[in-house]
XYZ file of C-alpha atoms in Angstrom:
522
model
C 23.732 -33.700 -72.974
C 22.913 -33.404 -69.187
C 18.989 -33.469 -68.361
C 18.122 -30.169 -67.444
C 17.025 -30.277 -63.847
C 13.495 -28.306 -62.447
C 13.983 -26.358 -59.502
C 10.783 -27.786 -57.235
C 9.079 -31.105 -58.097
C 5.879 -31.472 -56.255
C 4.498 -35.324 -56.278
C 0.761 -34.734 -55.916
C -2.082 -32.506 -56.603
C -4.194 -31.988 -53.432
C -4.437 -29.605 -51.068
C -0.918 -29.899 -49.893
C 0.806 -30.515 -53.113
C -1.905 -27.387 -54.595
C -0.722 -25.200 -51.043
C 3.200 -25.977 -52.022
C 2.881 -25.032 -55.599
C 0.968 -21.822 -54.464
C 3.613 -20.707 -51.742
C 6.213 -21.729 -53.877
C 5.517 -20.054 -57.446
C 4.233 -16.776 -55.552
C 7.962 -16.144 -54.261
C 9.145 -16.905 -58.119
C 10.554 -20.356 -57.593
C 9.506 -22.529 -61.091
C 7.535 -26.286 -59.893
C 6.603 -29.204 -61.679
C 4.011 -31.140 -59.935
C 3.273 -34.748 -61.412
C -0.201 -36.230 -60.535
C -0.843 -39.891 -61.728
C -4.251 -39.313 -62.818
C -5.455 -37.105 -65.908
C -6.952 -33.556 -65.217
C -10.534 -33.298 -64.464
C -13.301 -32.300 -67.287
C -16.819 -32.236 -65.835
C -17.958 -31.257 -69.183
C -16.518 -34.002 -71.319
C -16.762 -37.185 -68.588
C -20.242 -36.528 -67.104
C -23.561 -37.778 -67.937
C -26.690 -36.478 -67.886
C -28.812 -39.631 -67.513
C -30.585 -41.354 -64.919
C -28.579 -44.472 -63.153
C -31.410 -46.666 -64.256
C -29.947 -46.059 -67.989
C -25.921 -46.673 -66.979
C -24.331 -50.282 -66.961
C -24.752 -51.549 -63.394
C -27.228 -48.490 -62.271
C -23.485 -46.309 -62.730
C -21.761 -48.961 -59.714
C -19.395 -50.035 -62.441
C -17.857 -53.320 -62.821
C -18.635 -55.384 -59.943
C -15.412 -55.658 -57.238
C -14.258 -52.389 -58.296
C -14.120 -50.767 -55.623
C -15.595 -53.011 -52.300
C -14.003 -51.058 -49.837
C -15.065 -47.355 -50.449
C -18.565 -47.616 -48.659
C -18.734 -43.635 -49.843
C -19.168 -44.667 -53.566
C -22.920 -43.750 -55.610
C -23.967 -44.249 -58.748
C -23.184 -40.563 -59.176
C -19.025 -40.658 -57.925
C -18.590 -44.116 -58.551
C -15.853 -43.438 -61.527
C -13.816 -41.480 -59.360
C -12.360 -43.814 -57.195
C -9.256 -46.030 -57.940
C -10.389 -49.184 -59.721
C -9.106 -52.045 -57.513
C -8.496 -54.512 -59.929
C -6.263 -52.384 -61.923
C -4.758 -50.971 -58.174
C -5.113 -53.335 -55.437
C -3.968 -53.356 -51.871
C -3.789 -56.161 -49.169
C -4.953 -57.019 -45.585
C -4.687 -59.352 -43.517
C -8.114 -61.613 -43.342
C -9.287 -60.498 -39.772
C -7.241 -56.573 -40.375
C -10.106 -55.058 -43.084
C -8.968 -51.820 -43.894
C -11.094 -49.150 -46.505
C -8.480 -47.385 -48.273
C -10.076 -44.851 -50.289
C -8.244 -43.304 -52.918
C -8.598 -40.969 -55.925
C -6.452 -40.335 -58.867
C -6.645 -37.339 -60.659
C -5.327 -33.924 -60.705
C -6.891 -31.975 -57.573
C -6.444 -35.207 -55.355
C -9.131 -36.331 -52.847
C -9.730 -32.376 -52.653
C -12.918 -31.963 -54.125
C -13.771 -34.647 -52.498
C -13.376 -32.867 -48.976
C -16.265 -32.885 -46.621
C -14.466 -29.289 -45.280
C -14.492 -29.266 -41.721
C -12.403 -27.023 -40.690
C -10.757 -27.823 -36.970
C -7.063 -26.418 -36.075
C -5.673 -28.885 -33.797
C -4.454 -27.701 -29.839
C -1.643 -28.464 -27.716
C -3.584 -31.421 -26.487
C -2.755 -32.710 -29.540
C 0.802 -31.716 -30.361
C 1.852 -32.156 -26.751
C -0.536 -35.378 -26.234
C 2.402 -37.283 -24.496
C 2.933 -34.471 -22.160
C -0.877 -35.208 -20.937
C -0.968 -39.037 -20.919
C 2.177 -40.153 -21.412
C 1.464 -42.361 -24.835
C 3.597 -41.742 -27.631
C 5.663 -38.959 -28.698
C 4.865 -35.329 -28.749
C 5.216 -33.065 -32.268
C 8.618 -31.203 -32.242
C 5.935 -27.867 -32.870
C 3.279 -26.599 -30.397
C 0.575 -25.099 -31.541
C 2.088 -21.353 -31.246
C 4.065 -22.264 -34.448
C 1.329 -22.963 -36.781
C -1.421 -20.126 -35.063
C -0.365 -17.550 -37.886
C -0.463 -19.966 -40.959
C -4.103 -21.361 -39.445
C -4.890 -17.882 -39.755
C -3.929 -17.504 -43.364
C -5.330 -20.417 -44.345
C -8.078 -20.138 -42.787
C -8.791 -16.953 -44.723
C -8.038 -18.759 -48.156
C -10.304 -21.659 -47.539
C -12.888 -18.835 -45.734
C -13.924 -20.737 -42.834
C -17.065 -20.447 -40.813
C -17.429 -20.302 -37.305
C -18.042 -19.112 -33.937
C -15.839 -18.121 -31.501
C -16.067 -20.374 -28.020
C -12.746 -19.336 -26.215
C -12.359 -23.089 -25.829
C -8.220 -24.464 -25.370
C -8.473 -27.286 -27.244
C -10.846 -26.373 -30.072
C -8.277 -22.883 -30.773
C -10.658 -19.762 -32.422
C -9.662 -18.786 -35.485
C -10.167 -15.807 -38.439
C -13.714 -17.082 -39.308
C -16.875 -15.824 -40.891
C -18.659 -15.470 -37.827
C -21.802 -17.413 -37.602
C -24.416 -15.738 -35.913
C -27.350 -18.099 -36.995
C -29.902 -19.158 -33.703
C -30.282 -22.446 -33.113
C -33.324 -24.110 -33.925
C -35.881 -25.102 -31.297
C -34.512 -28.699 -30.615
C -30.854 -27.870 -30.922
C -31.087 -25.012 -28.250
C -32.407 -27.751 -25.584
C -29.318 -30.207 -26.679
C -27.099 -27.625 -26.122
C -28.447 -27.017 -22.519
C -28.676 -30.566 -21.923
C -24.706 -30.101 -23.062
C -23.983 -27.832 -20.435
C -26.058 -29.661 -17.577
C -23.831 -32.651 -18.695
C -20.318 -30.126 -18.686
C -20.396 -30.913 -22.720
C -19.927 -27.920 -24.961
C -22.185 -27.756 -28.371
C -20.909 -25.643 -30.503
C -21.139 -24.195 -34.210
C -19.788 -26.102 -36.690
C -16.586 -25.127 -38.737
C -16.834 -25.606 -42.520
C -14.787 -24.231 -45.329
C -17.287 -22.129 -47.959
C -14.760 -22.209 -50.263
C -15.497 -20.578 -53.985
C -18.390 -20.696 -56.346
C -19.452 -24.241 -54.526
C -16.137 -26.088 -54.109
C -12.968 -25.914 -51.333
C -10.153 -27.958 -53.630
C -6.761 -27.667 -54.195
C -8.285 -26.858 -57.842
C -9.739 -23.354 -57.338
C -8.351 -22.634 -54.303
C -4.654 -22.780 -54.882
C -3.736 -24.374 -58.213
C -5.188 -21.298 -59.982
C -3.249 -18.871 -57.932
C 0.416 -21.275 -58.848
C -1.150 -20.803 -62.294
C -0.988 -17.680 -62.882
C 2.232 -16.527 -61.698
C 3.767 -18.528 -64.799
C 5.763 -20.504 -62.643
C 3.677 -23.816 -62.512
C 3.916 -26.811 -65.094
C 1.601 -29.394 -64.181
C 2.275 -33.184 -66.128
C -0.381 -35.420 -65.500
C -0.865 -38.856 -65.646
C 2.331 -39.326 -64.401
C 2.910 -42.489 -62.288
C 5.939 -42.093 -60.162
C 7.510 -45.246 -60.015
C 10.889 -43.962 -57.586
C 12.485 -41.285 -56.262
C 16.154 -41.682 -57.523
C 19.738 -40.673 -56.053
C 22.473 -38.798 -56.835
C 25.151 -41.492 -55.791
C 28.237 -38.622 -55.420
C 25.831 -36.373 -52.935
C 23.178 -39.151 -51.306
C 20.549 -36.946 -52.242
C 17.458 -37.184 -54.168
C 18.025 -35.864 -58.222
C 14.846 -36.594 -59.528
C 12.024 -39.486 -60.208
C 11.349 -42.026 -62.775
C 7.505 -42.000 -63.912
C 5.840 -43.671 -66.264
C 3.075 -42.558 -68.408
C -0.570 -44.007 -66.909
C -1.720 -44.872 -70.978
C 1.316 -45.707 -72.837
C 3.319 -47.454 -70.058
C 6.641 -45.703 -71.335
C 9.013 -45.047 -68.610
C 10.683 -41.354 -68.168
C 12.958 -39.436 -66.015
C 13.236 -35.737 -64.708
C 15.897 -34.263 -62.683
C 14.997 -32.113 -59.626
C 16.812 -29.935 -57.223
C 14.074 -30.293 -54.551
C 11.382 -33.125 -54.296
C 8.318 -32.256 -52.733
C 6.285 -35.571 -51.634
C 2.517 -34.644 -51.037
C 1.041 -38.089 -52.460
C -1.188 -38.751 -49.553
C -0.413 -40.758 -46.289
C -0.320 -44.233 -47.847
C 1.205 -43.322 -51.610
C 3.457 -41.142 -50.320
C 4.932 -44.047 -47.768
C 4.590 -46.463 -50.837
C 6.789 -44.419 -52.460
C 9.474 -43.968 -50.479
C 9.565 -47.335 -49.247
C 9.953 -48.286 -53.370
C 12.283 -45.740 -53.329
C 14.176 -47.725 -50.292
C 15.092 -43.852 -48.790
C 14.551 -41.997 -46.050
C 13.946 -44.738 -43.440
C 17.334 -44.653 -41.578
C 15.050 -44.707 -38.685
C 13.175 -47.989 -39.010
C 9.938 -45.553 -38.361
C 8.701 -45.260 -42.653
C 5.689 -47.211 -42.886
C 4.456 -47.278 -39.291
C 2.416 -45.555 -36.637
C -0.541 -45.925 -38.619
C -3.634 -44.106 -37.268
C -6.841 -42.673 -38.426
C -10.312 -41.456 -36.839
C -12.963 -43.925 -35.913
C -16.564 -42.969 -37.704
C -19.836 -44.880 -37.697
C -21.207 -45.271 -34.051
C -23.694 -42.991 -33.487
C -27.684 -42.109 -32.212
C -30.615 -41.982 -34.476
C -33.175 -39.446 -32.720
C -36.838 -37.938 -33.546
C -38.207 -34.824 -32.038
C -41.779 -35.484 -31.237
C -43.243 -32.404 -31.059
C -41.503 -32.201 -34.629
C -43.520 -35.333 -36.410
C -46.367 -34.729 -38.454
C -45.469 -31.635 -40.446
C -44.941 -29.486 -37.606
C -40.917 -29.229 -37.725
C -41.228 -25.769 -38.883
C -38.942 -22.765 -35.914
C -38.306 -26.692 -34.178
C -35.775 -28.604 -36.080
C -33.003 -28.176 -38.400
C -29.224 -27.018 -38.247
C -25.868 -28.887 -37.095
C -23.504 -28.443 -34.265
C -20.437 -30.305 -33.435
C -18.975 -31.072 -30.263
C -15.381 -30.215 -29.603
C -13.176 -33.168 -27.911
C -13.919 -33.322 -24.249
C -12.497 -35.922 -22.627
C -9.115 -36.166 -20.876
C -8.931 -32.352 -20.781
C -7.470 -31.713 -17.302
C -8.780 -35.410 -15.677
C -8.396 -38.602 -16.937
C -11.581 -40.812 -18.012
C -11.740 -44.321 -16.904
C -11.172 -46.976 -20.179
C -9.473 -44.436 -22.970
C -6.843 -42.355 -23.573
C -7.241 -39.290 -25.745
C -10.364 -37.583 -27.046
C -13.792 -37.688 -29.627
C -16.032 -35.029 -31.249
C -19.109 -35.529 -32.093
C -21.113 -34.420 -35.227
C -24.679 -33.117 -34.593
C -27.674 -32.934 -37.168
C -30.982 -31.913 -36.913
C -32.637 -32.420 -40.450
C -36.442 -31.016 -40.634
C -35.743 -33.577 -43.708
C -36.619 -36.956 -44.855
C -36.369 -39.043 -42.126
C -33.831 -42.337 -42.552
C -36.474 -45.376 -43.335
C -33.189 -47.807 -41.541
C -33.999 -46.548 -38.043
C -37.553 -47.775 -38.437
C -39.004 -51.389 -37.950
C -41.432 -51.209 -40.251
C -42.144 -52.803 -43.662
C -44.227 -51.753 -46.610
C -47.433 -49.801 -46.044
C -46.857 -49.398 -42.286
C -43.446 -48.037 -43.448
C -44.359 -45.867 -45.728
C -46.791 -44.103 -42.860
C -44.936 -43.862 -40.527
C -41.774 -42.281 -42.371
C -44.617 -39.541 -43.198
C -45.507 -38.907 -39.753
C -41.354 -38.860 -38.682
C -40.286 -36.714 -41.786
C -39.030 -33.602 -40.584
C -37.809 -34.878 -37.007
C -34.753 -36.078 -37.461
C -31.796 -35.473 -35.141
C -28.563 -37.694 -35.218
C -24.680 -37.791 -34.153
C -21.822 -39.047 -35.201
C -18.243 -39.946 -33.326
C -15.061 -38.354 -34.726
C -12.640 -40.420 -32.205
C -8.943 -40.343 -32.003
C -6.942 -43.781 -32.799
C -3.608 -44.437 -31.241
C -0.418 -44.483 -32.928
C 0.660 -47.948 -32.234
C 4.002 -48.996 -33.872
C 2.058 -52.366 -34.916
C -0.169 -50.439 -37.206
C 1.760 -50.441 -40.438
C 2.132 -51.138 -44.521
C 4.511 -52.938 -46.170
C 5.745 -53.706 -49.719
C 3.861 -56.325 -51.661
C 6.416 -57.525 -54.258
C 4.329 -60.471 -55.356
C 1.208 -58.439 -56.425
C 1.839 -55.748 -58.978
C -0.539 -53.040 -59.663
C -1.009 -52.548 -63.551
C 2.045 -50.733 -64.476
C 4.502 -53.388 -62.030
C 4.758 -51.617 -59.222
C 4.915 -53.156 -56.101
C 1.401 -52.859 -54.130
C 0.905 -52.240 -50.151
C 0.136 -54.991 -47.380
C -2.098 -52.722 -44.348
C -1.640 -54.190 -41.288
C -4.002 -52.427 -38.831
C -6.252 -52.968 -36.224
C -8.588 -51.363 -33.546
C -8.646 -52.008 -29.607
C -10.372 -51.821 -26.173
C -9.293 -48.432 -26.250
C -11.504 -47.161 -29.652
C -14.489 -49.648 -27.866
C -14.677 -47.761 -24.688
C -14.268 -44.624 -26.627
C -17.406 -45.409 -28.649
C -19.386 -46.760 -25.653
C -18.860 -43.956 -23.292
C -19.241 -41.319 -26.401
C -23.204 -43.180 -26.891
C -24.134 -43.440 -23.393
C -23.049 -39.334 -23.228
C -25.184 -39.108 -26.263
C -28.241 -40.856 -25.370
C -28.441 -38.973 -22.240
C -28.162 -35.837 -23.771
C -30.759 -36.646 -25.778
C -33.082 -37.908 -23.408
C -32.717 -34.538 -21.329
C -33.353 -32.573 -23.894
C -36.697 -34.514 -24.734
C -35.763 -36.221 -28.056
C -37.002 -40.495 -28.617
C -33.652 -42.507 -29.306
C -34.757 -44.997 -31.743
C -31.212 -46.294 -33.240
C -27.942 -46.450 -30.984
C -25.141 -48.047 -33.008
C -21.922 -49.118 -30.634
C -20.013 -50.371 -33.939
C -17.390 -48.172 -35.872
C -16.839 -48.618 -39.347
C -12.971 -50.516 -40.292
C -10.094 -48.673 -40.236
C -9.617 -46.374 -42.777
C -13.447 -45.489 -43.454
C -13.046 -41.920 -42.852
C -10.149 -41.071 -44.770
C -8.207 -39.424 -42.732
C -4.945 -42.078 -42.457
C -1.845 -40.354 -41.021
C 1.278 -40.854 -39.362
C 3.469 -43.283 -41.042
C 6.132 -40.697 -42.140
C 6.045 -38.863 -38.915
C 7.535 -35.857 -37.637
C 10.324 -35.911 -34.991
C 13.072 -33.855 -33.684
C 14.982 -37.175 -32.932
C 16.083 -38.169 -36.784
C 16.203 -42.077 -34.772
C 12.113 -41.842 -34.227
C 10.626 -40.190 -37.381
C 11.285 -39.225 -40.770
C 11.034 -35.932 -41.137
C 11.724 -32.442 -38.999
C 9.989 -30.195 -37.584
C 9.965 -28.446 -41.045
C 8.780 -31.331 -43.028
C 12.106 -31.734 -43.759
C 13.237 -35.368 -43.991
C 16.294 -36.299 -41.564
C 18.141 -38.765 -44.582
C 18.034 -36.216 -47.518
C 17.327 -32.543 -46.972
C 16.050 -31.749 -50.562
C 13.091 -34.359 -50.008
C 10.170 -32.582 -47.902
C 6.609 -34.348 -46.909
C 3.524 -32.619 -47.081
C 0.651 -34.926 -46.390
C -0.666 -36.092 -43.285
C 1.783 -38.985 -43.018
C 3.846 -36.533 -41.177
C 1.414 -36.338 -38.411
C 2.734 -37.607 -34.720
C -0.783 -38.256 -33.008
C -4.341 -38.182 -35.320
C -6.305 -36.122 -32.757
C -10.551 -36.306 -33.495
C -10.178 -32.848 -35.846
C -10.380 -33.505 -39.804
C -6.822 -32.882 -40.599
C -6.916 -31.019 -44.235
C -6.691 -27.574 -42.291
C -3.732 -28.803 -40.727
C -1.959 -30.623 -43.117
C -2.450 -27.067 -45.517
C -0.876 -25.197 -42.266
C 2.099 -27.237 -42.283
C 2.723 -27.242 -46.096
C 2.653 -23.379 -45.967
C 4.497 -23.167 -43.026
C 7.211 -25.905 -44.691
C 7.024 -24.367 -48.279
C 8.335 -21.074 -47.319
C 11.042 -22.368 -45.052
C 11.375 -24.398 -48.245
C 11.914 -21.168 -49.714
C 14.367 -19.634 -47.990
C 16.565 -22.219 -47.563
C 16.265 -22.224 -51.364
C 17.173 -18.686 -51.032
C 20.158 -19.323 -49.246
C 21.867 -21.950 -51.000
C 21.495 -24.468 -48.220
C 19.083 -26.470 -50.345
């Protein structure tokens, strides 16, 4: 008897998989989503006891995880393991590839800035000339922004700036505090806009894909959700050339299974989702799977105190954030770098960071009393460039644990991150000077590729099926029941944390998904 086929399979649980299954079940279309890790129990897996008492102070197994410089004592069990998962890069190429496996994705995990991205980002070639532009413009996505925007309930101010776009925010009418108000007006002596930051609130403390959307897919009846599902390959219906389904295998027994699909929905994340595909050996006709890797580059940054803040006197002086829209290469070019970098700003009335202090013991100890509450730092968001050298490849001779083939990340920074970074600390420090702050710490070095989790591009969107993978729909040129949903679609990285975008696009994709569904073409 013929396998009965599900109408939508959705490969991942994040927020673009969790945004897919919500558009999708809401219009009465039935999904199966397959994650490869089990569903989350807070309950049942936590534990209440100091890390003192846990094997290894809670750090695990040593060589878990050495990459994923985000990992504590209190998270530490919810990254990938990779001994049981590993990866590859080449010996002077470190990349930090930090993955989680369990239903809800990297979600919760989401530090929820909130940015929509501008035309300077879908029509970056049209300003500088590197690269390709998106096939979209930012009037395409401005309505779903606005309705996701409303689901995630972002905060905000409005600045009326072009290439950080206003959107339907809960305005944020907070003053500044004392020191923040005289880095903004060193900002604008300096032509550098300080702004409000944008953050998701979320629900009852979290922003996922697991209270944010899965719940509403939920309800409607329409949603079964199998986890601990590995997908090993998408598979092919050899009389139409277009996907039919996936073999998986179970992540604790091993045992191998099929399903049959109509559609496939890929929303993996960047790297999986490519790793996939490639396995798959599909929707490549354009030689383009696997490359154009890019991220953000984090790390560099300012340490600052406020003086008149030191000594238990930060009180109406410091505290609050700000962040610093891309300014750059706006309507003139700057000498040494294409493209643009925000900046994070934060002004903790806090405990002051011991590391920006050269001081041992006692002394130590004093003066972190005096400097408690004085704090003000920043932090680069910078754009990386898409270069068609920065790719992953199969790794046939190293198997993960259940024989699948592993990926080799080939990637690498240039002169063009380095002057980023330098010009985006000597803006910095001069703002801070101005506005009366003591720089203490100013760090030139970014953190390795992949460090802020944000990797994109290496299924990327084009109008041309000969120079990316998928339409402007997130539609892929080879096989038009296979859609992508993750940021591997993405044509340029821009500074902006891209979860905001990458949930605009799956909205915007799920209910042409829809429609097309609708209309027998799919």
């Amino acid at each position: 008897m013929a396998q009965k086929k599900v109408d939508v399979l959705i490969i991942g649980s994040g927020h673009t998989g969790g945004m897919a299954a919500k558009i999708l079940t809401e219009k009465g279309i039935a999904c199966t989503m397959l994650d490869a890790g089990p569903m989350l129990n807070f309950e049942k897996y936590r534990e209440l006891k100091p890390a003192s008492q846990l094997p290894f102070r809670g750090l695990g197994t040593p060589g878990r995880n050495p990459h994923i410089y985000q990992s504590s004592e209190f998270n530490e069990n919810q990254w990938v393991d990779e001994k049981v998962i590993p990866y590859s890069h080449p010996a002077d190429q470190v990349y930090n590839w930090v993955r989680v496996r369990s239903v809800g994705g990297r979600s919760p995990f989401w530090g929820r800035q909130s940015f929509r991205h501008s035309d300077y980002e879908f029509k970056s070639k049209d300003h500088d000339g590197f690269g390709e532009n998106w096939p979209i413009s930012y009037k395409d996505l401005a309505p779903y922004y606005d309705r996701v925007e409303e689901i995630f309930r972002v905060t905000g101010s409005t600045e009326h700036l072009p290439q950080y776009p206003d959107g339907k925010f809960i305005e944020d009418k907070a003053p500044w505090s004392g020191a923040m108000q005289r880095f903004v007006d060193a900002g604008k002596k300096h032509g550098v806009p300080v702004t409000k930051p944008r953050s998701s609130q979320g629900r009852d403390g979290l922003a996922s894909s697991l209270n944010l959307l899965l719940p509403d897919a939920v309800q409607t009846g329409k949603l079964t959700t199998i986890p601990n599902a590995i997908v090993r390959q998408i598979t092919v219906d050899k009389n139409t050339g277009l996907a039919d389904g996936v073999v998986f295998v179970d992540r604790h027994s091993h045992r191998e299974m099929t399903l049959k699909a109509r559609v496939i929905i890929v929303a993996a994340g960047t790297l999986e989702t490519t790793k996939l595909l490639m396995a798959s050996e599909i929707c490549n006709s354009s030689g383009a799977l696997g490359h154009y890797l890019t991220d953000q580059i984090y790390g560099a940054g300012i340490i600052c105190s406020v003086p008149e803040a030191r000594d238990g006197k930060s009180r109406g002086i410091t505290g609050g954030g700000a962040l610093i829209p891309g300014f750059r290469n706006l309507e003139t070019k700057t000498d040494g770098f294409l493209r643009r970098y925000a900046v994070n700003v934060s002004c903790s009335n806090g405990p002051f960071d011991a590391r920006a202090l050269p001081y041992y013991g006692a002394e130590l100890d004093s003066k972190l009393a005096s400097y408690n509450g004085s704090s003000f730092s920043t932090n680069i968001m910078g754009e990386t460039l898409g270069h068609y050298e920065n790719h992953v490849t199969l790794n046939k001779q190293v198997l993960d644990a259940w024989g699948m083939p592993t990926l080799n990340i080939s990637t690498k920074y240039t002169s063009n991150e380095t002057n980023m970074t330098k010009d985006y600390i000597d803006t910095m420090a001069t703002m801070a000077t101005d506005a009366g702050f003591d720089i203490l710490v100013k760090n030139y070095e970014f953190n390795p590729p992949g460090f802020s989790i944000h990797e994109q591009g290496t299924a990327r969107m084009s109008a041309d099926p000969k120079k990316g993978v998928v339409n402007q729909w997130n539609q892929t040129h080879d096989m038009k029941n296979v859609f992508i949903t993750d940021a591997s679609v993405f044509v340029s990285a821009g500074w902006q944390n891209p979860t905001i975008t990458m949930c605009t696009l799956a909205m915007r994709a799920s209910e042409y998904l829809a429609e097309e569904m609708r209309k027998g073409n799919v």
